[in-house]
Amino acid sequence: MDPALLRERELFKKRALSTPAVEKRPTESASHKKKKAKADKEGSSGSKHNADPNFSLKALTGSSGYKFGCLAKIVNYMKTRHQRGDTHFLSLEEMLDETKLLDIGMKQKQWLISEALVNNPKIDVQDGKYAFKPKYKLRDKKSLLRLLDKHDQLGLGGILLDDVEEGLPNSAKAIKTLADQIIFVTRPDKKKVLFYNDKHCQFVVDDEFQKLWRSVPVDSMDEEKIEEYLKRQGISSMQETGPKKVMPVQKRKKPGGQKKRRFKTHNDHLAGVLEDYSEGVPAKK
C-alpha cells in the first residue's frame, strides 16, 4: 500500500479523535407519543375515580384501608336501602352482591362476620343476617308522631331531623304530611330539631293572669335558683344541647410585677473576711 495514503489515513483518524462529537437526541416516534397520551388519560381518570365515593375498592387491595372501605360501603348502602323502605335482613353474600364487593377474599369476609358487622352500632344482626339499625325505629308517620308526643310528655325535648331521616323510610313525605303537628327549631349549628305541637296547650290566657305573671320580680334569681325551685316542684328543666363556645383561658398576672432574680451565693463561711470590690477599691483607713 502507498505509504502516503497510510500517513493521510493516520492523520485523518487523529483529527477525528480530537474533534468532539455531539450526539443528536432522537425525536419521539408517533407510537411513543400515543402511549404517553394514553398514560396521562388513565392517570386523570384514576383521580376522578378517587374523588367519586362509589369508585371500585380494588385500588385499595393490599392496604390496611381496604377492609374498612368495604365496611363503610356496606353500612352506607344498608342505610340507603333502609331509608327507601327496604328493611328486611340480608345475608353477607347478598350485601356483597348488591354492593359489588364479590372480589374480596376469605380473610376480609371472616373479619366482617366476626368483628366489623357484629360490633358496628349501625348494623343489627339476627340469625346470621344483617339490617340497618337506626337510633329510632320508625315505620310510618304515626310512629313518628307518637315518639314526638312521648318526648313531649316526659320532658325529653325534641328529636334531631337527621335521626328522623335516618330511621323513617320516606321521611320527607311523612314530615310534610304532619307539618301542622310539628314545630321546627333550628339550633346555632344549623341542625333542625323536631318538637311535638300539642294543640291542647293552645289556649288564650286572661289579661289579669298575664299582669300577675309579669308583676312577679325575678331579677334577684339566677338560673341556678330557678332550676332548684323547679326540681323541688318536680319539674325537670331543659338543658342546652347546642355547641358551647369555649372561652380562652387568660393567664393571671402575678401581683407586684416581676420578682427579682436571685443569684446563688458561694463562700458563705468567709462572709466576714471577703471584701466587695465591685464599685472600686475601698479607701484605706
Tab-separated table of C-alpha atoms in Angstrom:
chain	number	residue	atom	x	y	z
A	1	MET	CA	0.000	0.000	0.000
A	2	ASP	CA	1.213	3.514	-0.761
A	3	PRO	CA	2.968	5.000	2.332
A	4	ALA	CA	1.476	8.448	1.547
A	5	LEU	CA	-2.036	7.084	1.767
A	6	LEU	CA	-1.227	5.395	5.068
A	7	ARG	CA	0.045	8.660	6.514
A	8	GLU	CA	-3.082	10.530	5.346
A	9	ARG	CA	-5.228	7.790	6.930
A	10	GLU	CA	-3.448	8.116	10.304
A	11	LEU	CA	-3.765	11.922	10.227
A	12	PHE	CA	-7.489	11.646	9.468
A	13	LYS	CA	-8.005	9.304	12.451
A	14	LYS	CA	-6.140	11.711	14.769
A	15	ARG	CA	-8.262	14.661	13.601
A	16	ALA	CA	-11.454	12.633	14.107
A	17	LEU	CA	-10.464	11.670	17.649
A	18	SER	CA	-9.573	15.235	18.598
A	19	THR	CA	-12.881	16.699	17.297
A	20	PRO	CA	-15.716	16.480	19.946
A	21	ALA	CA	-18.863	14.761	18.681
A	22	VAL	CA	-22.381	15.955	19.680
A	23	GLU	CA	-24.963	13.203	19.843
A	24	LYS	CA	-28.311	14.195	18.405
A	25	ARG	CA	-31.299	13.033	20.555
A	26	PRO	CA	-33.751	11.019	18.504
A	27	THR	CA	-37.229	12.504	18.184
A	28	GLU	CA	-40.204	10.765	19.785
A	29	SER	CA	-41.957	8.413	17.468
A	30	ALA	CA	-45.689	8.572	16.873
A	31	SER	CA	-46.293	5.312	18.771
A	32	HIS	CA	-44.398	6.626	21.808
A	33	LYS	CA	-46.490	9.812	21.812
A	34	LYS	CA	-49.697	7.754	21.714
A	35	LYS	CA	-48.566	5.626	24.673
A	36	LYS	CA	-47.721	8.753	26.683
A	37	ALA	CA	-51.107	10.373	25.938
A	38	LYS	CA	-52.896	7.163	26.940
A	39	ALA	CA	-50.986	7.012	30.257
A	40	ASP	CA	-51.885	10.657	31.047
A	41	LYS	CA	-55.531	9.951	30.263
A	42	GLU	CA	-55.575	6.914	32.571
A	43	GLY	CA	-53.969	8.951	35.359
A	44	SER	CA	-56.590	11.694	35.108
A	45	SER	CA	-59.418	9.144	35.081
A	46	GLY	CA	-57.901	7.473	38.153
A	47	SER	CA	-58.016	10.754	40.084
A	48	LYS	CA	-61.665	11.148	39.155
A	49	HIS	CA	-62.423	7.655	40.474
A	50	ASN	CA	-60.712	8.515	43.740
A	51	ALA	CA	-62.917	11.600	44.121
A	52	ASP	CA	-66.035	9.508	43.480
A	53	PRO	CA	-67.271	7.837	46.722
A	54	ASN	CA	-68.664	4.906	44.673
A	55	PHE	CA	-65.411	4.006	42.925
A	56	SER	CA	-64.177	0.397	42.880
A	57	LEU	CA	-62.319	-0.656	46.005
A	58	LYS	CA	-59.796	-2.688	44.013
A	59	ALA	CA	-57.387	0.252	44.234
A	60	LEU	CA	-57.176	-0.308	47.973
A	61	THR	CA	-56.355	-4.025	47.705
A	62	GLY	CA	-53.462	-4.974	49.945
A	63	SER	CA	-53.672	-1.829	52.061
A	64	SER	CA	-54.990	-1.555	55.596
A	65	GLY	CA	-57.806	0.737	54.433
A	66	TYR	CA	-59.285	-1.829	52.058
A	67	LYS	CA	-61.369	-3.713	54.615
A	68	PHE	CA	-62.567	-0.509	56.302
A	69	GLY	CA	-63.527	0.847	52.886
A	70	CYS	CA	-65.608	-2.287	52.310
A	71	LEU	CA	-67.278	-1.858	55.710
A	72	ALA	CA	-68.110	1.815	55.054
A	73	LYS	CA	-69.601	0.983	51.661
A	74	ILE	CA	-71.770	-1.774	53.171
A	75	VAL	CA	-73.055	0.437	56.028
A	76	ASN	CA	-73.847	3.338	53.667
A	77	TYR	CA	-75.710	1.012	51.321
A	78	MET	CA	-77.736	-0.547	54.175
A	79	LYS	CA	-78.675	2.940	55.381
A	80	THR	CA	-79.782	3.991	51.885
A	81	ARG	CA	-81.951	0.907	51.353
A	82	HIS	CA	-83.499	1.346	54.829
A	83	GLN	CA	-84.440	4.946	54.003
A	84	ARG	CA	-86.221	3.875	50.842
A	85	GLY	CA	-88.253	1.241	52.728
A	86	ASP	CA	-86.231	-1.972	52.265
A	87	THR	CA	-85.919	-3.003	55.922
A	88	HIS	CA	-85.683	-6.811	55.552
A	89	PHE	CA	-82.472	-8.582	56.605
A	90	LEU	CA	-79.761	-9.611	54.137
A	91	SER	CA	-77.025	-12.219	54.311
A	92	LEU	CA	-73.374	-11.289	53.846
A	93	GLU	CA	-73.309	-12.697	50.312
A	94	GLU	CA	-76.408	-10.669	49.392
A	95	MET	CA	-74.854	-7.470	50.768
A	96	LEU	CA	-71.607	-8.120	48.891
A	97	ASP	CA	-73.562	-8.852	45.708
A	98	GLU	CA	-75.619	-5.644	45.912
A	99	THR	CA	-72.565	-3.508	46.774
A	100	LYS	CA	-70.456	-5.182	44.018
A	101	LEU	CA	-67.830	-6.411	46.501
A	102	LEU	CA	-67.656	-10.010	45.281
A	103	ASP	CA	-63.873	-9.851	44.748
A	104	ILE	CA	-62.932	-9.626	48.444
A	105	GLY	CA	-61.028	-12.546	49.969
A	106	MET	CA	-61.967	-15.008	52.686
A	107	LYS	CA	-59.862	-13.144	55.243
A	108	GLN	CA	-61.885	-9.946	54.758
A	109	LYS	CA	-65.170	-11.890	54.841
A	110	GLN	CA	-64.216	-13.520	58.118
A	111	TRP	CA	-63.318	-10.106	59.565
A	112	LEU	CA	-66.697	-8.693	58.506
A	113	ILE	CA	-68.607	-11.610	60.048
A	114	SER	CA	-66.694	-11.967	63.326
A	115	GLU	CA	-65.786	-8.343	64.154
A	116	ALA	CA	-66.824	-5.477	61.909
A	117	LEU	CA	-70.550	-6.056	61.357
A	118	VAL	CA	-71.237	-7.534	64.804
A	119	ASN	CA	-69.615	-4.627	66.667
A	120	ASN	CA	-70.940	-1.870	64.404
A	121	PRO	CA	-73.601	0.238	66.222
A	122	LYS	CA	-75.470	0.896	62.957
A	123	ILE	CA	-75.900	-2.759	61.989
A	124	ASP	CA	-78.496	-5.122	63.502
A	125	VAL	CA	-77.680	-8.860	63.403
A	126	GLN	CA	-80.297	-11.636	63.569
A	127	ASP	CA	-79.719	-15.301	62.681
A	128	GLY	CA	-76.623	-14.528	60.625
A	129	LYS	CA	-78.355	-11.812	58.598
A	130	TYR	CA	-77.946	-8.046	58.741
A	131	ALA	CA	-80.059	-4.892	58.567
A	132	PHE	CA	-79.556	-1.217	59.282
A	133	LYS	CA	-80.047	-0.136	62.916
A	134	PRO	CA	-81.207	3.492	63.250
A	135	LYS	CA	-81.435	5.410	66.515
A	136	TYR	CA	-85.250	5.426	66.356
A	137	LYS	CA	-87.117	2.586	64.653
A	138	LEU	CA	-89.968	4.357	62.894
A	139	ARG	CA	-92.357	2.672	60.467
A	140	ASP	CA	-94.654	5.485	59.386
A	141	LYS	CA	-95.837	8.996	60.247
A	142	LYS	CA	-97.990	7.703	63.138
A	143	SER	CA	-94.988	6.173	64.896
A	144	LEU	CA	-93.102	9.457	64.437
A	145	LEU	CA	-95.966	11.424	65.966
A	146	ARG	CA	-96.187	9.008	68.923
A	147	LEU	CA	-92.436	9.351	69.520
A	148	LEU	CA	-92.617	13.168	69.486
A	149	ASP	CA	-95.626	13.101	71.821
A	150	LYS	CA	-93.777	10.758	74.215
A	151	HIS	CA	-90.741	13.032	74.300
A	152	ASP	CA	-93.028	15.996	74.978
A	153	GLN	CA	-94.869	14.239	77.831
A	154	LEU	CA	-91.630	13.090	79.509
A	155	GLY	CA	-89.894	16.433	79.060
A	156	LEU	CA	-87.141	14.920	76.893
A	157	GLY	CA	-87.183	17.759	74.381
A	158	GLY	CA	-87.134	17.376	70.634
A	159	ILE	CA	-85.585	14.952	68.137
A	160	LEU	CA	-82.956	15.771	65.568
A	161	LEU	CA	-84.180	15.824	61.995
A	162	ASP	CA	-81.111	13.772	60.995
A	163	ASP	CA	-82.183	10.958	63.353
A	164	VAL	CA	-85.720	11.031	61.954
A	165	GLU	CA	-84.482	10.894	58.349
A	166	GLU	CA	-82.150	8.042	59.280
A	167	GLY	CA	-84.831	5.849	60.866
A	168	LEU	CA	-88.045	6.699	58.987
A	169	PRO	CA	-88.418	5.401	55.410
A	170	ASN	CA	-89.619	8.124	53.031
A	171	SER	CA	-89.307	10.642	55.874
A	172	ALA	CA	-89.724	13.742	53.687
A	173	LYS	CA	-93.268	12.711	52.703
A	174	ALA	CA	-94.251	11.874	56.314
A	175	ILE	CA	-92.893	15.152	57.706
A	176	LYS	CA	-94.700	17.129	55.020
A	177	THR	CA	-97.999	15.426	55.957
A	178	LEU	CA	-97.507	16.232	59.675
A	179	ALA	CA	-96.432	19.836	59.085
A	180	ASP	CA	-99.162	21.361	61.303
A	181	GLN	CA	-98.398	18.945	64.188
A	182	ILE	CA	-94.635	19.515	64.277
A	183	ILE	CA	-92.620	22.547	65.327
A	184	PHE	CA	-89.176	23.026	63.769
A	185	VAL	CA	-86.404	24.739	65.737
A	186	THR	CA	-83.001	25.478	64.192
A	187	ARG	CA	-80.029	25.199	66.547
A	188	PRO	CA	-76.985	27.500	66.369
A	189	ASP	CA	-75.107	24.770	64.485
A	190	LYS	CA	-77.826	24.877	61.745
A	191	LYS	CA	-79.247	21.469	62.689
A	192	LYS	CA	-83.038	21.220	62.869
A	193	VAL	CA	-84.906	19.780	65.867
A	194	LEU	CA	-88.495	18.494	65.756
A	195	PHE	CA	-90.939	19.135	68.623
A	196	TYR	CA	-94.488	17.925	69.096
A	197	ASN	CA	-97.045	20.675	68.556
A	198	ASP	CA	-99.597	19.907	71.261
A	199	LYS	CA	-102.736	21.771	70.197
A	200	HIS	CA	-104.425	21.104	73.564
A	201	CYS	CA	-101.971	23.562	75.105
A	202	GLN	CA	-103.057	26.342	72.782
A	203	PHE	CA	-105.440	28.485	74.834
A	204	VAL	CA	-105.987	32.156	75.484
A	205	VAL	CA	-104.643	33.443	78.807
A	206	ASP	CA	-106.703	36.080	80.554
A	207	ASP	CA	-105.171	39.560	80.740
A	208	GLU	CA	-105.425	39.536	84.541
A	209	PHE	CA	-103.250	36.429	84.789
A	210	GLN	CA	-100.767	37.949	82.369
A	211	LYS	CA	-100.456	41.029	84.584
A	212	LEU	CA	-99.932	38.851	87.673
A	213	TRP	CA	-97.256	36.845	85.839
A	214	ARG	CA	-95.374	39.948	84.770
A	215	SER	CA	-95.646	41.524	88.230
A	216	VAL	CA	-93.555	38.780	89.896
A	217	PRO	CA	-89.955	40.063	90.217
A	218	VAL	CA	-87.267	37.576	89.159
A	219	ASP	CA	-84.316	39.956	88.936
A	220	SER	CA	-82.775	38.621	92.148
A	221	MET	CA	-82.985	34.979	90.983
A	222	ASP	CA	-80.334	33.469	88.775
A	223	GLU	CA	-80.651	30.328	86.635
A	224	GLU	CA	-79.370	28.027	89.380
A	225	LYS	CA	-82.019	29.178	91.858
A	226	ILE	CA	-84.742	28.826	89.260
A	227	GLU	CA	-83.531	25.294	88.449
A	228	GLU	CA	-83.505	24.359	92.149
A	229	TYR	CA	-87.062	25.661	92.557
A	230	LEU	CA	-88.244	23.642	89.555
A	231	LYS	CA	-86.635	20.487	90.972
A	232	ARG	CA	-88.420	20.984	94.317
A	233	GLN	CA	-91.693	21.247	92.425
A	234	GLY	CA	-90.951	18.052	90.491
A	235	ILE	CA	-90.351	19.837	87.187
A	236	SER	CA	-87.297	18.975	85.100
A	237	SER	CA	-85.647	21.866	83.327
A	238	MET	CA	-84.439	21.521	79.756
A	239	GLN	CA	-80.679	21.612	79.360
A	240	GLU	CA	-78.990	23.384	76.484
A	241	THR	CA	-77.900	20.835	73.859
A	242	GLY	CA	-76.255	23.184	71.394
A	243	PRO	CA	-72.500	23.558	70.988
A	244	LYS	CA	-70.877	25.607	73.719
A	245	LYS	CA	-68.280	28.241	72.992
A	246	VAL	CA	-65.047	27.652	74.821
A	247	MET	CA	-63.645	30.874	76.212
A	248	PRO	CA	-59.868	31.215	76.083
A	249	VAL	CA	-58.195	30.946	79.473
A	250	GLN	CA	-56.414	34.145	80.417
A	251	LYS	CA	-53.262	33.879	82.468
A	252	ARG	CA	-53.301	35.874	85.664
A	253	LYS	CA	-50.529	38.334	86.211
A	254	LYS	CA	-48.567	37.881	89.389
A	255	PRO	CA	-49.012	40.747	91.898
A	256	GLY	CA	-46.061	43.039	92.476
A	257	GLY	CA	-44.666	42.743	88.976
A	258	GLN	CA	-41.705	40.584	88.134
A	259	LYS	CA	-39.700	39.194	91.007
A	260	LYS	CA	-36.052	39.999	91.268
A	261	ARG	CA	-33.798	37.266	90.149
A	262	ARG	CA	-31.877	35.673	92.970
A	263	PHE	CA	-28.334	34.535	92.397
A	264	LYS	CA	-26.733	31.697	94.269
A	265	THR	CA	-24.053	32.851	96.706
A	266	HIS	CA	-20.863	30.976	97.388
A	267	ASN	CA	-18.287	31.075	100.191
A	268	ASP	CA	-20.788	31.909	102.906
A	269	HIS	CA	-18.268	30.793	105.549
A	270	LEU	CA	-15.982	33.705	104.508
A	271	ALA	CA	-18.636	36.415	104.815
A	272	GLY	CA	-16.612	38.453	107.361
A	273	VAL	CA	-13.286	38.085	105.565
A	274	LEU	CA	-14.017	38.819	101.912
A	275	GLU	CA	-14.431	42.402	100.665
A	276	ASP	CA	-16.574	43.703	97.777
A	277	TYR	CA	-14.556	45.478	95.036
A	278	SER	CA	-17.415	45.789	92.518
A	279	GLU	CA	-17.514	49.607	92.972
A	280	GLY	CA	-13.775	50.150	93.041
A	281	VAL	CA	-11.022	49.776	95.577
A	282	PRO	CA	-12.115	50.966	99.052
A	283	ALA	CA	-10.165	53.830	100.605
A	284	LYS	CA	-7.549	52.903	103.161
A	285	LYS	CA	-8.437	53.668	106.741
